[in-house]
mmCIF file of C-alpha atoms and ligand atoms in Angstrom:
data_model
loop_
_atom_site.group_PDB
_atom_site.id
_atom_site.type_symbol
_atom_site.label_atom_id
_atom_site.label_comp_id
_atom_site.label_asym_id
_atom_site.label_seq_id
_atom_site.Cartn_x
_atom_site.Cartn_y
_atom_site.Cartn_z
ATOM 1 C CA UNK G 25 -145.419 157.671 7.470
ATOM 2 C CA UNK G 26 -149.203 159.210 7.106
ATOM 3 C CA UNK G 27 -149.825 162.435 8.921
ATOM 4 C CA UNK G 28 -152.277 161.256 12.711
ATOM 5 C CA UNK G 29 -155.849 161.563 12.771
ATOM 6 C CA UNK G 30 -156.716 160.079 9.715
ATOM 7 C CA UNK G 31 -159.620 157.869 10.680
ATOM 8 C CA UNK G 32 -162.072 159.648 13.177
ATOM 9 C CA UNK G 33 -165.159 157.038 12.583
ATOM 10 C CA UNK G 34 -164.977 156.407 15.989
ATOM 11 C CA UNK G 35 -168.796 155.712 17.338
ATOM 12 C CA UNK G 36 -168.376 152.489 16.731
ATOM 13 C CA UNK G 37 -165.735 152.224 19.935
ATOM 14 C CA UNK G 38 -167.460 154.592 22.217
ATOM 15 C CA UNK G 39 -169.824 152.770 24.273
ATOM 16 C CA UNK G 40 -169.713 150.857 27.098
ATOM 17 C CA UNK G 41 -170.179 147.673 24.371
ATOM 18 C CA UNK G 42 -169.449 144.422 25.593
ATOM 19 C CA UNK G 43 -166.977 142.406 24.276
ATOM 20 C CA UNK G 44 -166.844 142.107 20.181
ATOM 21 C CA UNK G 45 -166.048 138.894 18.936
ATOM 22 C CA UNK G 46 -162.582 138.961 17.535
ATOM 23 C CA UNK G 47 -161.513 140.444 21.006
ATOM 24 C CA UNK G 48 -162.835 137.593 22.848
ATOM 25 C CA UNK G 49 -160.978 135.556 20.475
ATOM 26 C CA UNK G 50 -158.114 137.313 21.145
ATOM 27 C CA UNK G 51 -158.117 136.189 24.895
ATOM 28 C CA UNK G 52 -158.134 133.409 23.689
ATOM 29 C CA UNK G 53 -154.826 132.897 22.118
ATOM 30 C CA UNK G 54 -153.169 135.040 24.530
ATOM 31 C CA UNK G 55 -154.594 132.629 27.364
ATOM 32 C CA UNK G 56 -153.503 129.747 25.281
ATOM 33 C CA UNK G 57 -150.012 131.014 24.353
ATOM 34 C CA UNK G 58 -146.589 129.260 25.961
ATOM 35 C CA UNK G 59 -146.110 132.532 27.688
ATOM 36 C CA UNK G 60 -147.830 132.860 30.719
ATOM 37 C CA UNK G 61 -144.817 135.507 32.211
ATOM 38 C CA UNK G 62 -146.365 138.645 31.026
ATOM 39 C CA UNK G 63 -147.192 141.618 33.379
ATOM 40 C CA UNK G 64 -146.680 144.737 31.371
ATOM 41 C CA UNK G 65 -149.466 145.193 28.806
ATOM 42 C CA UNK G 66 -149.334 148.497 26.716
ATOM 43 C CA UNK G 67 -153.402 148.619 23.657
ATOM 44 C CA UNK G 68 -152.356 151.072 21.299
ATOM 45 C CA UNK G 69 -155.663 152.478 19.311
ATOM 46 C CA UNK G 70 -157.106 150.894 22.719
ATOM 47 C CA UNK G 71 -160.677 153.131 22.323
ATOM 48 C CA UNK G 72 -162.526 153.271 25.151
ATOM 49 C CA UNK G 73 -160.676 150.154 26.765
ATOM 50 C CA UNK G 74 -162.860 147.428 26.001
ATOM 51 C CA UNK G 75 -159.955 144.807 25.669
ATOM 52 C CA UNK G 76 -158.365 146.161 29.012
ATOM 53 C CA UNK G 77 -161.842 145.227 30.800
ATOM 54 C CA UNK G 78 -161.775 142.237 29.421
ATOM 55 C CA UNK G 79 -158.349 141.154 29.312
ATOM 56 C CA UNK G 80 -157.656 142.043 33.019
ATOM 57 C CA UNK G 81 -160.897 139.706 34.504
ATOM 58 C CA UNK G 82 -158.603 136.433 33.321
ATOM 59 C CA UNK G 83 -155.234 138.823 34.467
ATOM 60 C CA UNK G 84 -156.185 141.076 37.572
ATOM 61 C CA UNK G 85 -152.318 141.483 38.527
ATOM 62 C CA UNK G 86 -150.836 143.090 35.400
ATOM 63 C CA UNK G 87 -150.473 146.800 34.945
ATOM 64 C CA UNK G 88 -151.831 147.918 31.815
ATOM 65 C CA UNK G 89 -151.337 151.214 29.662
ATOM 66 C CA UNK G 90 -153.246 151.966 26.833
ATOM 67 C CA UNK G 91 -153.200 155.432 23.808
ATOM 68 C CA UNK G 92 -155.607 156.247 21.419
ATOM 69 C CA UNK G 93 -156.005 159.423 19.301
ATOM 70 C CA UNK G 94 -159.433 160.438 20.799
ATOM 71 C CA UNK G 95 -159.610 162.707 24.097
ATOM 72 C CA UNK G 96 -163.254 160.818 23.827
ATOM 73 C CA UNK G 97 -162.325 157.201 23.823
ATOM 74 C CA UNK G 98 -160.056 158.190 26.117
ATOM 75 C CA UNK G 99 -162.447 160.457 28.907
ATOM 76 C CA UNK G 100 -164.665 156.904 28.352
ATOM 77 C CA UNK G 101 -161.882 154.492 29.426
ATOM 78 C CA UNK G 102 -160.855 156.322 31.707
ATOM 79 C CA UNK G 103 -164.160 155.892 34.174
ATOM 80 C CA UNK G 104 -165.358 152.709 33.033
ATOM 81 C CA UNK G 105 -161.113 150.871 33.999
ATOM 82 C CA UNK G 106 -161.259 153.796 37.152
ATOM 83 C CA UNK G 107 -160.780 150.253 39.369
ATOM 84 C CA UNK G 108 -157.966 148.461 37.670
ATOM 85 C CA UNK G 109 -154.264 148.759 37.898
ATOM 86 C CA UNK G 110 -154.374 150.597 34.157
ATOM 87 C CA UNK G 111 -153.180 154.196 33.299
ATOM 88 C CA UNK G 112 -154.803 155.334 30.244
ATOM 89 C CA UNK G 113 -153.224 158.201 27.893
ATOM 90 C CA UNK G 114 -154.716 160.689 24.653
ATOM 91 C CA UNK G 115 -151.260 159.488 22.471
ATOM 92 C CA UNK G 116 -150.889 159.254 18.944
ATOM 93 C CA UNK G 117 -149.585 155.872 17.948
ATOM 94 C CA UNK G 118 -146.615 157.294 16.244
ATOM 95 C CA UNK G 119 -145.174 160.049 18.724
ATOM 96 C CA UNK G 120 -146.397 158.398 21.710
ATOM 97 C CA UNK G 121 -143.556 157.947 24.592
ATOM 98 C CA UNK G 122 -143.029 154.712 26.830
ATOM 99 C CA UNK G 123 -142.299 155.044 30.025
ATOM 100 C CA UNK G 124 -141.222 151.472 30.118
ATOM 101 C CA UNK G 125 -140.624 148.975 27.865
ATOM 102 C CA UNK G 126 -143.948 146.085 27.924
ATOM 103 C CA UNK G 127 -144.019 142.310 27.893
ATOM 104 C CA UNK G 128 -147.645 142.461 25.521
ATOM 105 C CA UNK G 129 -148.307 145.017 23.235
ATOM 106 C CA UNK G 130 -151.868 145.129 21.995
ATOM 107 C CA UNK G 131 -153.344 146.820 18.350
ATOM 108 C CA UNK G 132 -156.255 146.126 17.221
ATOM 109 C CA UNK G 133 -157.387 147.503 14.484
ATOM 110 C CA UNK G 134 -155.234 149.905 14.029
ATOM 111 C CA UNK G 135 -152.334 149.181 12.208
ATOM 112 C CA UNK G 136 -154.848 149.964 8.871
ATOM 113 C CA UNK G 137 -154.825 153.507 9.264
ATOM 114 C CA UNK G 138 -151.510 153.459 8.560
ATOM 115 C CA UNK G 139 -149.813 153.452 5.014
ATOM 116 C CA UNK G 140 -146.783 151.828 6.033
ATOM 117 C CA UNK G 141 -145.059 149.250 8.012
ATOM 118 C CA UNK G 142 -142.696 152.120 10.283
ATOM 119 C CA UNK G 143 -145.100 152.119 13.112
ATOM 120 C CA UNK G 144 -145.212 148.387 13.523
ATOM 121 C CA UNK G 145 -141.119 148.746 13.380
ATOM 122 C CA UNK G 146 -141.372 151.516 16.079
ATOM 123 C CA UNK G 147 -144.132 148.685 18.344
ATOM 124 C CA UNK G 148 -141.596 146.450 18.466
ATOM 125 C CA UNK G 149 -139.108 148.886 19.769
ATOM 126 C CA UNK G 150 -142.009 149.274 23.064
ATOM 127 C CA UNK G 151 -141.445 145.568 23.723
ATOM 128 C CA UNK G 152 -139.121 143.221 26.287
ATOM 129 C CA UNK G 153 -136.531 141.009 24.677
ATOM 130 C CA UNK G 154 -138.920 138.064 25.097
ATOM 131 C CA UNK G 155 -142.283 140.012 24.778
ATOM 132 C CA UNK G 156 -144.983 139.324 21.702
ATOM 133 C CA UNK G 157 -146.935 141.996 19.843
ATOM 134 C CA UNK G 158 -150.566 140.783 19.515
ATOM 135 C CA UNK G 159 -151.721 142.404 16.218
ATOM 136 C CA UNK G 160 -155.960 142.366 14.720
ATOM 137 C CA UNK G 161 -156.898 144.258 11.563
ATOM 138 C CA UNK G 162 -156.960 143.127 7.565
ATOM 139 C CA UNK G 163 -154.321 141.029 5.999
ATOM 140 C CA UNK G 164 -154.028 140.441 2.406
ATOM 141 C CA UNK G 165 -153.957 136.535 1.185
ATOM 142 C CA UNK G 166 -152.857 137.169 -2.270
ATOM 143 C CA UNK G 167 -149.122 139.039 -2.938
ATOM 144 C CA UNK G 168 -150.851 142.227 -3.055
ATOM 145 C CA UNK G 169 -151.104 145.519 -0.401
ATOM 146 C CA UNK G 170 -154.068 148.040 -1.143
ATOM 147 C CA UNK G 171 -154.973 151.905 0.374
ATOM 148 C CA UNK G 172 -158.153 152.456 0.521
ATOM 149 C CA UNK G 173 -159.679 156.177 0.869
ATOM 150 C CA UNK G 174 -163.311 157.024 1.430
ATOM 151 C CA UNK G 175 -165.695 159.499 2.868
ATOM 152 C CA UNK G 176 -168.230 158.567 5.070
ATOM 153 C CA UNK G 177 -171.010 160.785 4.126
ATOM 154 C CA UNK G 178 -173.730 158.676 6.488
ATOM 155 C CA UNK G 179 -175.318 162.038 9.083
ATOM 156 C CA UNK G 180 -172.906 164.095 7.834
ATOM 157 C CA UNK G 181 -169.538 162.583 10.227
ATOM 158 C CA UNK G 182 -167.542 164.481 7.413
ATOM 159 C CA UNK G 183 -167.222 167.297 6.011
ATOM 160 C CA UNK G 184 -166.713 167.099 1.996
ATOM 161 C CA UNK G 185 -162.769 166.945 1.691
ATOM 162 C CA UNK G 186 -162.261 164.915 4.972
ATOM 163 C CA UNK G 187 -160.645 161.453 2.744
ATOM 164 C CA UNK G 188 -160.222 158.567 5.891
ATOM 165 C CA UNK G 189 -158.177 155.905 6.209
ATOM 166 C CA UNK G 190 -158.021 152.553 7.917
ATOM 167 C CA UNK G 191 -159.424 150.489 5.131
ATOM 168 C CA UNK G 192 -154.904 149.377 4.242
ATOM 169 C CA UNK G 193 -154.747 145.796 4.109
ATOM 170 C CA UNK G 194 -150.893 144.401 3.526
ATOM 171 C CA UNK G 195 -149.889 141.413 1.650
ATOM 172 C CA UNK G 196 -148.811 138.182 4.710
ATOM 173 C CA UNK G 197 -145.854 138.070 2.458
ATOM 174 C CA UNK G 198 -144.557 141.793 2.947
ATOM 175 C CA UNK G 199 -144.815 141.352 6.437
ATOM 176 C CA UNK G 200 -143.499 138.771 6.978
ATOM 177 C CA UNK G 201 -140.868 139.545 4.799
ATOM 178 C CA UNK G 202 -140.316 142.926 6.848
ATOM 179 C CA UNK G 203 -140.043 142.025 10.068
ATOM 180 C CA UNK G 204 -137.981 138.881 10.043
ATOM 181 C CA UNK G 205 -135.964 141.773 7.914
ATOM 182 C CA UNK G 206 -135.789 143.801 11.274
ATOM 183 C CA UNK G 207 -135.442 140.661 13.378
ATOM 184 C CA UNK G 208 -138.758 139.217 13.970
ATOM 185 C CA UNK G 209 -140.525 136.043 13.739
ATOM 186 C CA UNK G 210 -144.931 136.724 12.723
ATOM 187 C CA UNK G 211 -147.503 133.919 12.645
ATOM 188 C CA UNK G 212 -150.908 134.834 11.017
ATOM 189 C CA UNK G 213 -154.111 133.571 12.507
ATOM 190 C CA UNK G 214 -157.087 133.993 10.571
ATOM 191 C CA UNK G 215 -159.910 135.589 12.345
ATOM 192 C CA UNK G 216 -163.386 134.021 11.157
ATOM 193 C CA UNK G 217 -166.491 134.974 12.770
ATOM 194 C CA UNK G 218 -168.615 132.757 14.660
ATOM 195 C CA UNK G 219 -171.615 134.480 14.014
ATOM 196 C CA UNK G 220 -173.319 136.521 10.921
ATOM 197 C CA UNK G 221 -172.311 140.490 11.548
ATOM 198 C CA UNK G 222 -176.103 141.772 10.435
ATOM 199 C CA UNK G 223 -175.635 144.942 8.177
ATOM 200 C CA UNK G 224 -175.838 148.642 10.000
ATOM 201 C CA UNK G 225 -177.411 151.906 9.324
ATOM 202 C CA UNK G 226 -173.457 153.042 8.953
ATOM 203 C CA UNK G 227 -171.643 151.802 5.642
ATOM 204 C CA UNK G 228 -168.332 151.771 7.238
ATOM 205 C CA UNK G 229 -169.410 149.231 9.569
ATOM 206 C CA UNK G 230 -168.550 146.294 8.919
ATOM 207 C CA UNK G 231 -170.804 143.050 8.115
ATOM 208 C CA UNK G 232 -171.179 139.690 7.248
ATOM 209 C CA UNK G 233 -172.709 137.679 3.693
ATOM 210 C CA UNK G 234 -172.830 134.353 3.720
ATOM 211 C CA UNK G 235 -172.492 132.113 0.696
ATOM 212 C CA UNK G 236 -173.099 128.811 -1.198
ATOM 213 C CA UNK G 237 -170.422 127.284 1.045
ATOM 214 C CA UNK G 238 -171.338 128.112 3.980
ATOM 215 C CA UNK G 239 -168.100 130.605 4.718
ATOM 216 C CA UNK G 240 -168.762 134.078 5.510
ATOM 217 C CA UNK G 241 -167.456 136.946 3.476
ATOM 218 C CA UNK G 242 -166.557 140.110 5.451
ATOM 219 C CA UNK G 243 -167.354 143.660 3.797
ATOM 220 C CA UNK G 244 -167.992 147.181 4.525
ATOM 221 C CA UNK G 245 -170.130 150.040 2.698
ATOM 222 C CA UNK G 246 -166.771 150.328 0.423
ATOM 223 C CA UNK G 247 -167.480 147.502 -0.710
ATOM 224 C CA UNK G 248 -164.591 145.858 0.031
ATOM 225 C CA UNK G 249 -163.656 142.361 1.063
ATOM 226 C CA UNK G 250 -161.831 141.923 3.974
ATOM 227 C CA UNK G 251 -159.436 139.402 5.591
ATOM 228 C CA UNK G 252 -158.694 140.069 8.939
ATOM 229 C CA UNK G 253 -155.900 137.735 10.619
ATOM 230 C CA UNK G 254 -154.136 138.151 14.093
ATOM 231 C CA UNK G 255 -150.917 138.377 13.868
ATOM 232 C CA UNK G 256 -148.221 137.300 16.612
ATOM 233 C CA UNK G 257 -144.834 139.189 16.508
ATOM 234 C CA UNK G 258 -141.268 137.743 18.366
ATOM 235 C CA UNK G 259 -137.880 138.326 18.056
ATOM 236 C CA UNK G 260 -136.349 135.479 16.390
HETATM 237 C C1 LIG K 18 -161.066 150.887 14.273
HETATM 238 S S1 LIG K 18 -160.574 151.204 16.272
HETATM 239 C C2 LIG K 18 -159.680 149.800 16.977
HETATM 240 C C3 LIG K 18 -160.303 150.068 18.137
HETATM 241 C C4 LIG K 18 -160.067 148.764 19.208
HETATM 242 N N1 LIG K 18 -158.366 148.563 19.584
HETATM 243 C C5 LIG K 18 -160.667 147.325 18.748
HETATM 244 O O1 LIG K 18 -160.012 146.436 18.486
HETATM 245 O O2 LIG K 18 -162.036 147.588 18.847
HETATM 246 C C6 LIG K 18 -159.114 151.798 15.740
HETATM 247 C C7 LIG K 18 -159.209 153.199 16.726
HETATM 248 O O3 LIG K 18 -157.706 153.792 17.197
HETATM 249 C C8 LIG K 18 -157.554 155.147 17.709
HETATM 250 N N2 LIG K 18 -156.925 155.740 16.465
HETATM 251 C C9 LIG K 18 -156.404 155.993 15.441
HETATM 252 N N3 LIG K 18 -155.396 156.489 14.747
HETATM 253 C C10 LIG K 18 -154.878 156.904 16.144
HETATM 254 C C11 LIG K 18 -153.151 156.770 16.331
HETATM 255 N N4 LIG K 18 -152.199 157.668 15.715
HETATM 256 N N5 LIG K 18 -152.525 156.597 17.531
HETATM 257 C C12 LIG K 18 -153.232 156.227 18.086
HETATM 258 N N6 LIG K 18 -154.968 155.967 17.818
HETATM 259 C C13 LIG K 18 -155.718 156.195 17.137
HETATM 260 C C14 LIG K 18 -158.845 155.115 16.535
HETATM 261 O O4 LIG K 18 -159.306 156.897 17.967
HETATM 262 C C15 LIG K 18 -159.432 153.922 17.733
HETATM 263 O O5 LIG K 18 -160.459 153.673 19.461
#
């Protein structure tokens, strides 16, 4: 498994920003799910706590745990979430030691940092018997897995030697079979941006391009097209 801290492109996540489109959509999916009985929620790679903040408005009586490898983001999250029932930790998604099992685990934008699915298998062990994992990120509808390394020279963000990950895309086929082999069902829901995503100065940030049939291609400065999905996982 790839070592931690493999992606340090955190500038997009460190502001006390309004919820992103994928967070609003994820909350809708959770609200629409048949399982209304969850109370213990874990957000893996929670950044500055934006999703926990959003979800806690809808589900104020849940207890929330969030962790992120970035101490800066967790400091911001603690300030943002100080009035809700949330425990926030600086921790690594590969070595975090949960104090309890969770009914609902969120990992948004995190799986693409890794180069195999062992983290996902580990996270299933943190789940209560009837719990669900909600993943958001890049997946490929074609039967190809890709690993991408990049260096972002925008405003000298990295030294020459620091190759970054975070754009891994596993195929839906591989993920489905992997999860099935370890006793879990998976459901993929494509994510379509409701609005145009503008291009920004930082070339690592995602943007959209309209096609002639009014669909949107999701790109970033690596010039690789991304397909984004929500993946819902629960025990068979
Ligand atoms: C693409 S951002 C997604 C943030 C947020 N979950 C969202 O959906 O907007 C990835 C986050 O994962 C964190 N991260 C990177 N490697 C990690 C690791 N090994 N363990 C825990 N968090 C990690 C980063 O610091 C960053 O906050």
